[in-house]
mmCIF file of C-alpha atoms in Angstrom:
data_model
loop_
_atom_site.group_PDB
_atom_site.id
_atom_site.type_symbol
_atom_site.label_atom_id
_atom_site.label_comp_id
_atom_site.label_asym_id
_atom_site.label_seq_id
_atom_site.Cartn_x
_atom_site.Cartn_y
_atom_site.Cartn_z
ATOM 1 C CA MET A 1 0.185 -0.016 0.092
ATOM 2 C CA HIS A 2 3.028 2.512 -1.118
ATOM 3 C CA VAL A 3 0.840 5.798 -1.653
ATOM 4 C CA PRO A 4 2.159 7.953 -4.638
ATOM 5 C CA ASP A 5 2.463 11.328 -4.815
ATOM 6 C CA GLY A 6 -0.708 13.410 -6.156
ATOM 7 C CA PHE A 7 -3.072 10.935 -4.097
ATOM 8 C CA ILE A 8 -3.074 13.278 -0.971
ATOM 9 C CA ASP A 9 -3.058 17.043 -1.167
ATOM 10 C CA ALA A 10 -0.230 19.090 0.050
ATOM 11 C CA PRO A 11 -1.257 20.262 3.427
ATOM 12 C CA VAL A 12 -2.540 16.837 4.674
ATOM 13 C CA SER A 13 0.665 15.328 3.140
ATOM 14 C CA VAL A 14 2.861 17.770 5.253
ATOM 15 C CA ALA A 15 0.755 17.175 8.429
ATOM 16 C CA ALA A 16 1.249 13.712 8.198
ATOM 17 C CA GLY A 17 5.015 14.291 7.537
ATOM 18 C CA VAL A 18 5.258 16.314 10.766
ATOM 19 C CA PHE A 19 3.126 13.109 12.561
ATOM 20 C CA ALA A 20 5.705 10.785 11.247
ATOM 21 C CA ALA A 21 8.793 12.695 12.054
ATOM 22 C CA GLY A 22 7.288 13.084 15.563
ATOM 23 C CA ALA A 23 6.656 9.115 15.550
ATOM 24 C CA VAL A 24 10.332 8.477 14.266
ATOM 25 C CA ALA A 25 11.517 10.659 17.459
ATOM 26 C CA VAL A 26 9.512 9.227 20.019
ATOM 27 C CA SER A 27 10.660 5.563 18.665
ATOM 28 C CA LEU A 28 14.174 6.826 18.664
ATOM 29 C CA ARG A 29 14.362 7.345 22.366
ATOM 30 C CA GLY A 30 12.088 4.176 23.031
ATOM 31 C CA ALA A 31 14.293 2.128 20.956
ATOM 32 C CA ARG A 32 17.397 2.888 23.408
ATOM 33 C CA ARG A 33 15.169 0.797 25.794
ATOM 34 C CA GLU A 34 14.581 -1.966 23.449
ATOM 35 C CA LEU A 35 18.074 -2.363 21.883
ATOM 36 C CA ASP A 36 21.032 -4.117 23.188
ATOM 37 C CA GLU A 37 24.191 -5.774 22.072
ATOM 38 C CA ARG A 38 22.459 -8.430 20.217
ATOM 39 C CA THR A 39 18.967 -7.042 19.002
ATOM 40 C CA ALA A 40 20.441 -3.925 17.333
ATOM 41 C CA PRO A 41 21.969 -6.085 14.315
ATOM 42 C CA LEU A 42 18.934 -8.552 14.632
ATOM 43 C CA ALA A 43 16.737 -4.995 13.964
ATOM 44 C CA GLY A 44 18.694 -4.379 10.943
ATOM 45 C CA LEU A 45 18.162 -7.793 9.682
ATOM 46 C CA VAL A 46 14.305 -7.509 10.318
ATOM 47 C CA ALA A 47 14.249 -4.387 8.074
ATOM 48 C CA ALA A 48 16.098 -6.351 5.199
ATOM 49 C CA PHE A 49 13.770 -9.273 5.552
ATOM 50 C CA ILE A 50 10.838 -6.961 5.448
ATOM 51 C CA PHE A 51 12.246 -5.318 2.281
ATOM 52 C CA ALA A 52 12.873 -8.578 0.720
ATOM 53 C CA VAL A 53 9.283 -10.357 1.563
ATOM 54 C CA GLN A 54 7.400 -6.805 0.428
ATOM 55 C CA MET A 55 8.929 -7.753 -3.285
ATOM 56 C CA LEU A 56 6.814 -10.804 -3.140
ATOM 57 C CA ASN A 57 3.225 -9.743 -4.457
ATOM 58 C CA PHE A 58 0.744 -12.516 -3.612
ATOM 59 C CA PRO A 59 -2.677 -12.715 -5.438
ATOM 60 C CA VAL A 60 -5.776 -12.222 -3.428
ATOM 61 C CA ALA A 61 -8.444 -11.844 -6.058
ATOM 62 C CA ALA A 62 -9.000 -11.643 -9.839
ATOM 63 C CA GLY A 63 -6.348 -8.887 -10.817
ATOM 64 C CA THR A 64 -5.118 -7.994 -7.561
ATOM 65 C CA SER A 65 -2.588 -8.578 -5.306
ATOM 66 C CA GLY A 66 -0.694 -7.899 -2.161
ATOM 67 C CA HIS A 67 2.327 -7.907 -0.202
ATOM 68 C CA LEU A 68 3.611 -8.154 3.467
ATOM 69 C CA MET A 69 3.538 -4.560 5.248
ATOM 70 C CA GLY A 70 5.604 -5.938 8.186
ATOM 71 C CA GLY A 71 4.335 -3.744 11.103
ATOM 72 C CA ALA A 72 3.193 -6.634 13.225
ATOM 73 C CA LEU A 73 6.302 -8.885 12.266
ATOM 74 C CA ALA A 74 8.820 -6.162 13.169
ATOM 75 C CA ALA A 75 6.676 -5.286 16.497
ATOM 76 C CA ILE A 76 6.493 -8.784 17.952
ATOM 77 C CA LEU A 77 10.343 -9.601 16.998
ATOM 78 C CA VAL A 78 11.990 -6.294 17.839
ATOM 79 C CA GLY A 79 9.456 -4.523 19.778
ATOM 80 C CA PRO A 80 6.959 -1.681 18.862
ATOM 81 C CA TYR A 81 9.600 1.384 19.019
ATOM 82 C CA THR A 82 12.408 -0.229 16.893
ATOM 83 C CA ALA A 83 9.605 -1.525 14.759
ATOM 84 C CA VAL A 84 8.689 2.038 13.501
ATOM 85 C CA LEU A 85 12.262 2.720 12.686
ATOM 86 C CA CYS A 86 12.805 -0.467 10.760
ATOM 87 C CA LEU A 87 9.485 0.090 8.590
ATOM 88 C CA SER A 88 10.708 4.049 8.373
ATOM 89 C CA VAL A 89 14.071 2.614 6.805
ATOM 90 C CA VAL A 90 12.309 0.360 4.366
ATOM 91 C CA LEU A 91 9.962 2.928 3.071
ATOM 92 C CA LEU A 92 12.887 5.603 2.681
ATOM 93 C CA LEU A 93 14.986 3.596 1.073
ATOM 94 C CA GLN A 94 11.957 2.222 -1.153
ATOM 95 C CA GLY A 95 10.964 5.694 -1.941
ATOM 96 C CA ILE A 96 14.482 7.308 -2.877
ATOM 97 C CA PHE A 97 16.181 4.411 -4.550
ATOM 98 C CA PHE A 98 13.091 2.159 -6.269
ATOM 99 C CA ALA A 99 10.572 4.558 -6.988
ATOM 100 C CA ASP A 100 8.212 2.929 -4.629
ATOM 101 C CA GLY A 101 5.872 5.301 -2.554
ATOM 102 C CA GLY A 102 5.847 8.825 -3.178
ATOM 103 C CA LEU A 103 8.645 11.172 -2.047
ATOM 104 C CA THR A 104 5.949 13.897 -0.923
ATOM 105 C CA ALA A 105 4.021 11.238 0.631
ATOM 106 C CA LEU A 106 6.777 9.778 2.696
ATOM 107 C CA GLY A 107 5.220 10.681 5.626
ATOM 108 C CA VAL A 108 1.875 9.409 4.752
ATOM 109 C CA ASN A 109 3.254 5.973 4.260
ATOM 110 C CA ILE A 110 5.377 6.000 7.368
ATOM 111 C CA THR A 111 2.234 6.792 9.324
ATOM 112 C CA VAL A 112 0.270 4.340 7.638
ATOM 113 C CA MET A 113 2.194 1.564 7.064
ATOM 114 C CA GLY A 114 4.910 2.090 9.602
ATOM 115 C CA VAL A 115 3.028 3.408 12.583
ATOM 116 C CA VAL A 116 -0.596 2.562 12.437
ATOM 117 C CA THR A 117 0.210 -1.223 11.608
ATOM 118 C CA VAL A 118 2.827 -1.428 14.444
ATOM 119 C CA VAL A 119 0.493 0.353 17.085
ATOM 120 C CA VAL A 120 -2.421 -1.861 16.431
ATOM 121 C CA ALA A 121 -0.593 -5.104 15.849
ATOM 122 C CA TYR A 122 1.179 -4.974 19.242
ATOM 123 C CA ALA A 123 -1.535 -3.895 21.099
ATOM 124 C CA VAL A 124 -3.332 -6.803 19.811
ATOM 125 C CA PHE A 125 -0.639 -9.061 20.074
ATOM 126 C CA ARG A 126 0.031 -8.003 23.777
ATOM 127 C CA LEU A 127 -3.819 -8.285 24.809
ATOM 128 C CA LEU A 128 -3.962 -11.739 23.249
ATOM 129 C CA THR A 129 -0.841 -13.154 24.724
ATOM 130 C CA GLY A 130 -2.026 -11.828 28.052
ATOM 131 C CA LEU A 131 -5.542 -13.765 27.852
ATOM 132 C CA LEU A 132 -4.210 -17.072 26.335
ATOM 133 C CA PRO A 133 -2.119 -19.677 27.832
ATOM 134 C CA ARG A 134 1.604 -18.864 27.711
ATOM 135 C CA THR A 135 3.004 -21.357 25.060
ATOM 136 C CA ARG A 136 4.572 -20.968 21.684
ATOM 137 C CA ARG A 137 1.387 -22.209 20.067
ATOM 138 C CA SER A 138 -0.822 -19.106 21.540
ATOM 139 C CA ALA A 139 2.088 -16.757 20.932
ATOM 140 C CA THR A 140 1.840 -17.987 17.017
ATOM 141 C CA ALA A 141 -2.086 -17.532 16.691
ATOM 142 C CA SER A 142 -1.804 -14.226 18.283
ATOM 143 C CA ALA A 143 0.750 -13.005 16.010
ATOM 144 C CA PHE A 144 -1.488 -14.506 13.163
ATOM 145 C CA VAL A 145 -4.634 -12.230 14.524
ATOM 146 C CA ALA A 146 -2.658 -9.141 15.202
ATOM 147 C CA ALA A 147 -0.840 -9.086 11.481
ATOM 148 C CA LEU A 148 -4.415 -9.866 10.181
ATOM 149 C CA VAL A 149 -6.170 -6.913 12.140
ATOM 150 C CA SER A 150 -3.258 -4.375 11.341
ATOM 151 C CA VAL A 151 -3.438 -4.528 7.543
ATOM 152 C CA PRO A 152 -7.497 -3.312 7.552
ATOM 153 C CA ALA A 153 -6.792 -0.902 10.304
ATOM 154 C CA SER A 154 -3.958 0.719 7.735
ATOM 155 C CA ALA A 155 -6.401 0.615 5.238
ATOM 156 C CA ALA A 156 -8.868 2.415 7.114
ATOM 157 C CA ALA A 157 -6.188 5.245 8.126
ATOM 158 C CA PHE A 158 -5.221 5.649 4.543
ATOM 159 C CA THR A 159 -9.028 6.434 4.110
ATOM 160 C CA LEU A 160 -9.224 9.087 6.995
ATOM 161 C CA LEU A 161 -6.609 10.844 5.359
ATOM 162 C CA TYR A 162 -7.813 10.611 2.058
ATOM 163 C CA TRP A 163 -11.416 11.676 3.401
ATOM 164 C CA ILE A 164 -9.215 14.945 4.786
ATOM 165 C CA GLY A 165 -7.114 15.727 1.952
ATOM 166 C CA GLY A 166 -7.806 13.507 -1.354
ATOM 167 C CA THR A 167 -7.166 15.294 -4.363
ATOM 168 C CA THR A 168 -10.510 13.666 -6.260
ATOM 169 C CA ASP A 169 -14.259 13.935 -5.332
ATOM 170 C CA ILE A 170 -14.897 10.416 -4.488
ATOM 171 C CA PRO A 171 -17.527 9.178 -1.985
ATOM 172 C CA ILE A 172 -15.525 8.318 1.101
ATOM 173 C CA GLY A 173 -17.962 5.211 1.711
ATOM 174 C CA LYS A 174 -16.921 3.684 -1.742
ATOM 175 C CA VAL A 175 -13.254 4.529 -0.733
ATOM 176 C CA PHE A 176 -13.537 2.832 2.621
ATOM 177 C CA THR A 177 -15.735 -0.300 1.878
ATOM 178 C CA ALA A 178 -13.199 -0.797 -1.397
ATOM 179 C CA MET A 179 -10.036 -0.441 0.603
ATOM 180 C CA VAL A 180 -11.045 -2.073 3.679
ATOM 181 C CA GLY A 181 -12.408 -4.999 1.746
ATOM 182 C CA VAL A 182 -9.515 -5.882 -0.370
ATOM 183 C CA HIS A 183 -6.969 -5.434 2.383
ATOM 184 C CA VAL A 184 -9.056 -8.023 4.729
ATOM 185 C CA LEU A 185 -7.839 -10.371 2.069
ATOM 186 C CA ILE A 186 -4.348 -8.968 2.246
ATOM 187 C CA GLY A 187 -4.519 -9.092 5.668
ATOM 188 C CA ILE A 188 -4.728 -13.048 5.612
ATOM 189 C CA GLY A 189 -1.688 -13.630 3.607
ATOM 190 C CA GLU A 190 0.177 -11.105 5.934
ATOM 191 C CA ALA A 191 -1.023 -13.169 8.781
ATOM 192 C CA VAL A 192 0.042 -16.197 7.437
ATOM 193 C CA ILE A 193 3.711 -15.073 6.543
ATOM 194 C CA THR A 194 3.930 -13.478 10.016
ATOM 195 C CA ALA A 195 2.631 -16.226 11.766
ATOM 196 C CA LEU A 196 5.231 -18.630 9.862
ATOM 197 C CA THR A 197 7.947 -16.415 10.364
ATOM 198 C CA VAL A 198 7.332 -15.976 14.332
ATOM 199 C CA GLY A 199 6.513 -19.480 14.939
ATOM 200 C CA ALA A 200 9.855 -20.415 13.089
ATOM 201 C CA VAL A 201 11.832 -17.925 15.507
ATOM 202 C CA LEU A 202 10.170 -19.314 18.421
ATOM 203 C CA ALA A 203 11.129 -22.806 17.691
ATOM 204 C CA VAL A 204 14.495 -22.042 17.250
ATOM 205 C CA ARG A 205 15.317 -18.913 19.305
ATOM 206 C CA PRO A 206 12.444 -17.582 21.507
ATOM 207 C CA ASP A 207 14.730 -15.654 23.335
ATOM 208 C CA LEU A 208 15.350 -13.355 20.518
ATOM 209 C CA VAL A 209 11.421 -12.715 20.293
ATOM 210 C CA HIS A 210 10.665 -9.229 22.021
ATOM 211 C CA GLY A 211 7.216 -9.902 22.199
ATOM 212 C CA VAL A 212 7.104 -12.950 24.530
ATOM 213 C CA GLN A 213 10.280 -11.970 26.493
ATOM 214 C CA GLY A 214 9.489 -13.101 29.959
ATOM 215 C CA SER A 215 6.081 -14.312 29.118
ATOM 216 C CA LEU A 216 6.456 -18.079 27.674
ATOM 217 C CA ALA A 217 7.523 -19.591 30.915
ATOM 218 C CA ALA A 218 4.675 -20.367 33.195
ATOM 219 C CA PRO A 219 5.066 -20.616 36.813
ATOM 220 C CA LEU A 220 6.106 -24.167 38.258
ATOM 221 C CA LYS A 221 2.795 -25.924 39.493
ATOM 222 C CA LEU A 222 2.546 -28.710 41.821
ATOM 223 C CA ARG A 223 -0.296 -31.422 42.618
ATOM 224 C CA ILE A 224 -1.384 -31.402 45.936
ATOM 225 C CA ASP A 225 -4.780 -33.727 47.092
ATOM 226 C CA GLY A 226 -5.520 -33.638 43.404
ATOM 227 C CA GLU A 227 -5.039 -29.739 42.894
ATOM 228 C CA LEU A 228 -2.739 -27.790 41.283
ATOM 229 C CA VAL A 229 -1.000 -25.096 43.190
ATOM 230 C CA ASP A 230 1.787 -22.787 42.485
ATOM 231 C CA ALA A 231 5.167 -24.048 43.652
ATOM 232 C CA PRO A 232 6.876 -22.219 46.597
ATOM 233 C CA ALA A 233 9.475 -19.819 45.545
ATOM 234 C CA ALA A 234 12.715 -21.190 46.030
ATOM 235 C CA THR A 235 14.625 -20.143 49.132
ATOM 236 C CA ARG A 236 18.256 -21.143 47.897
ATOM 237 C CA ASP A 237 20.420 -18.404 45.893
ATOM 238 C CA PRO A 238 19.855 -18.589 42.082
ATOM 239 C CA GLU A 239 22.379 -20.198 39.981
ATOM 240 C CA PRO A 240 24.169 -17.858 37.732
ATOM 241 C CA ALA A 241 22.567 -17.312 34.617
ATOM 242 C CA PRO A 242 23.813 -19.303 31.272
ATOM 243 C CA ALA A 243 25.783 -17.256 29.177
ATOM 244 C CA ARG A 244 23.936 -15.522 26.331
ATOM 245 C CA ARG A 245 23.857 -17.507 23.338
ATOM 246 C CA SER A 246 25.394 -16.141 19.901
ATOM 247 C CA THR A 247 23.077 -14.729 17.262
ATOM 248 C CA ARG A 248 25.653 -14.921 14.280
ATOM 249 C CA GLY A 249 24.369 -18.258 13.061
ATOM 250 C CA PHE A 250 20.606 -16.874 13.109
ATOM 251 C CA TRP A 251 21.621 -13.459 11.592
ATOM 252 C CA ILE A 252 23.572 -15.437 8.743
ATOM 253 C CA THR A 253 20.759 -17.666 7.955
ATOM 254 C CA GLY A 254 17.901 -14.567 8.187
ATOM 255 C CA LEU A 255 20.193 -12.521 5.775
ATOM 256 C CA GLY A 256 20.585 -15.420 3.323
ATOM 257 C CA SER A 257 16.920 -16.032 3.427
ATOM 258 C CA ALA A 258 16.473 -12.412 2.545
ATOM 259 C CA PHE A 259 18.953 -12.612 -0.294
ATOM 260 C CA LEU A 260 16.921 -15.762 -1.700
ATOM 261 C CA LEU A 261 13.722 -14.059 -1.650
ATOM 262 C CA ALA A 262 14.915 -10.621 -2.953
ATOM 263 C CA GLY A 263 17.084 -11.970 -5.549
ATOM 264 C CA VAL A 264 15.202 -15.393 -6.595
ATOM 265 C CA VAL A 265 11.669 -15.854 -5.482
ATOM 266 C CA SER A 266 10.739 -12.417 -6.130
ATOM 267 C CA PHE A 267 10.916 -12.949 -9.910
ATOM 268 C CA TYR A 268 7.803 -15.291 -9.476
ATOM 269 C CA ALA A 269 5.536 -12.709 -7.454
ATOM 270 C CA SER A 270 2.477 -11.817 -9.041
ATOM 271 C CA ALA A 271 2.684 -9.074 -11.158
ATOM 272 C CA ASP A 272 -1.114 -7.911 -10.703
ATOM 273 C CA PRO A 273 -1.667 -4.164 -8.934
ATOM 274 C CA ASP A 274 -1.687 -4.487 -5.332
ATOM 275 C CA GLY A 275 -4.879 -3.497 -3.420
ATOM 276 C CA LEU A 276 -4.435 0.224 -3.354
ATOM 277 C CA GLU A 277 -3.590 0.641 -7.202
ATOM 278 C CA ARG A 278 -6.326 -1.704 -7.832
ATOM 279 C CA VAL A 279 -8.947 0.140 -5.695
ATOM 280 C CA ALA A 280 -7.434 3.667 -7.062
ATOM 281 C CA ALA A 281 -7.868 2.718 -10.654
ATOM 282 C CA ASP A 282 -11.472 1.487 -10.286
ATOM 283 C CA GLN A 283 -12.597 4.541 -7.897
ATOM 284 C CA GLY A 284 -10.644 7.114 -9.853
ATOM 285 C CA ILE A 285 -8.878 8.185 -6.930
ATOM 286 C CA ASP A 286 -5.484 7.988 -9.448
ATOM 287 C CA GLU A 287 -7.026 10.811 -11.645
ATOM 288 C CA LYS A 288 -4.327 13.396 -10.100
ATOM 289 C CA VAL A 289 -1.182 10.907 -9.490
ATOM 290 C CA GLU A 290 2.212 12.568 -10.116
ATOM 291 C CA GLU A 291 5.286 11.126 -11.690
ATOM 292 C CA HIS A 292 7.734 10.063 -8.813
ATOM 293 C CA GLY A 293 10.369 12.240 -8.280
ATOM 294 C CA ALA A 294 13.067 9.155 -8.417
ATOM 295 C CA ALA A 295 11.464 7.670 -11.667
ATOM 296 C CA ASP A 296 14.867 7.991 -13.543
ATOM 297 C CA SER A 297 16.665 6.206 -10.735
ATOM 298 C CA PRO A 298 18.792 3.071 -11.968
ATOM 299 C CA LEU A 299 17.037 1.125 -9.626
ATOM 300 C CA ALA A 300 13.383 2.357 -10.367
ATOM 301 C CA ASP A 301 10.548 -0.365 -10.278
ATOM 302 C CA TYR A 302 12.877 -2.718 -8.672
ATOM 303 C CA GLY A 303 15.230 -3.663 -11.653
ATOM 304 C CA VAL A 304 18.700 -2.237 -12.731
ATOM 305 C CA GLY A 305 18.208 -0.022 -16.019
ATOM 306 C CA ASP A 306 21.046 -1.163 -17.898
ATOM 307 C CA ILE A 307 20.251 -4.919 -17.639
ATOM 308 C CA ALA A 308 18.059 -6.083 -20.102
ATOM 309 C CA ASN A 309 17.241 -9.426 -18.615
ATOM 310 C CA ALA A 310 14.421 -9.213 -16.448
ATOM 311 C CA ARG A 311 14.919 -12.090 -14.166
ATOM 312 C CA LEU A 312 18.903 -10.804 -13.842
ATOM 313 C CA SER A 313 17.451 -7.123 -13.513
ATOM 314 C CA GLY A 314 15.144 -7.708 -10.829
ATOM 315 C CA GLY A 315 17.202 -10.057 -8.903
ATOM 316 C CA LEU A 316 20.073 -7.815 -8.618
ATOM 317 C CA ALA A 317 17.910 -4.839 -7.783
ATOM 318 C CA GLY A 318 16.455 -7.134 -4.950
ATOM 319 C CA VAL A 319 20.142 -8.004 -3.616
ATOM 320 C CA ILE A 320 21.209 -4.478 -3.670
ATOM 321 C CA GLY A 321 18.178 -3.072 -1.834
ATOM 322 C CA VAL A 322 18.402 -6.034 0.879
ATOM 323 C CA SER A 323 22.102 -5.302 1.160
ATOM 324 C CA ALA A 324 21.382 -1.441 1.432
ATOM 325 C CA THR A 325 18.416 -1.934 4.005
ATOM 326 C CA VAL A 326 20.770 -4.278 6.122
ATOM 327 C CA VAL A 327 23.575 -1.678 6.159
ATOM 328 C CA VAL A 328 21.615 1.541 7.008
ATOM 329 C CA GLY A 329 19.288 -0.465 9.428
ATOM 330 C CA THR A 330 22.141 -1.792 11.292
ATOM 331 C CA GLY A 331 24.119 1.354 11.177
ATOM 332 C CA VAL A 332 20.886 3.194 12.620
ATOM 333 C CA PHE A 333 20.274 0.680 15.354
ATOM 334 C CA TRP A 334 24.015 0.567 16.615
ATOM 335 C CA VAL A 335 24.046 4.397 16.864
ATOM 336 C CA ILE A 336 20.899 4.215 19.030
ATOM 337 C CA ARG A 337 22.548 1.255 21.214
ATOM 338 C CA ARG A 338 25.870 3.274 21.639
ATOM 339 C CA ARG A 339 23.797 6.266 22.875
ATOM 340 C CA LYS A 340 23.036 4.092 25.649
ATOM 341 C CA GLU A 341 26.472 4.141 26.732
ATOM 342 C CA GLU A 342 26.632 8.103 26.759
ATOM 343 C CA PRO A 343 27.675 9.161 30.517
ATOM 344 C CA GLY A 344 23.950 9.723 31.773
ATOM 345 C CA ASP A 345 22.963 6.094 31.119
ATOM 346 C CA ALA A 346 26.354 4.479 31.682
ATOM 347 C CA PRO A 347 26.088 3.584 35.231
ATOM 348 C CA ARG A 348 22.400 1.898 34.843
ATOM 349 C CA ASP A 349 23.923 -0.232 32.023
ATOM 350 C CA ARG A 350 27.027 -1.311 33.592
ATOM 351 C CA ASP A 351 25.314 -2.428 36.549
ATOM 352 C CA HIS A 352 23.141 -4.505 34.452
ATOM 353 C CA GLU A 353 26.111 -6.090 32.334
ATOM 354 C CA ASN A 354 27.700 -7.026 35.712
ATOM 355 C CA ALA A 355 24.310 -8.485 37.429
#
């Protein structure tokens, strides 16, 4: 649902840009609490993985496709503040280098795809994991529902912005019905991808899933006279915590998967217009669409301009995109992480590390 230039008028686009900038600023501060020496590079990996999977449009109806937005996936894996930054990095690189999503509409896209999806998905996920049994299966199911709800919520947010500042006179009821309807279908695909990914990570490294930290291990129960009761708290000194497992193998596997998806699998993605493009064409929203400011980019439309072979051109563009996203994303998150070590935060961090 990358909104191009010309769909939303200038005042609303500017207002959305201000809101998006504020959300990014808040997220920069919040991410300092979510990131540590292990999760900083993993956040860059999550951003790269989302970039790769967004290239895989899947069919949802006759002549219509959809793709992952990634807000739910990022929020559950690395936390909501870091997730907003992940999506912002992806959308910024897509807009500047790949002419995907308007440059003047960048604030709209960050608001709709990078803030609304994250906030809604994480709220739903935390609500469900608090109500359901604390198991990996329940966490995976919660991820499915959270992702499913986040996509039509994003479509509703776009409809609200279009109602306020749309550049064509279209009955807003028709826009809302069409947008939410098709994005419910896209949300099913988003939910499947999110649940499969979160479930796979939970199976091998549950310690790396931010959304379930400290919530999977249920308190020990004892059966006394046929009834289950909480076991008494241990009175002896706890044993030292085991050393943290390395994330290198997980990081390499994840990055390799992103390269494979963007460089090879993306060639087989659906070529049909996505949900927003289809609705825009059917409802006349695209009457005043503007040419993208980066239309002359050598990577525009996810292809390398000087390479005639479509498979090679698209695959190379995907590899370049993943590489750029992981480098920029990891760099941003390492800077945020290092700011925790500034004088104002150093004593607390050292005490935590020495504990």
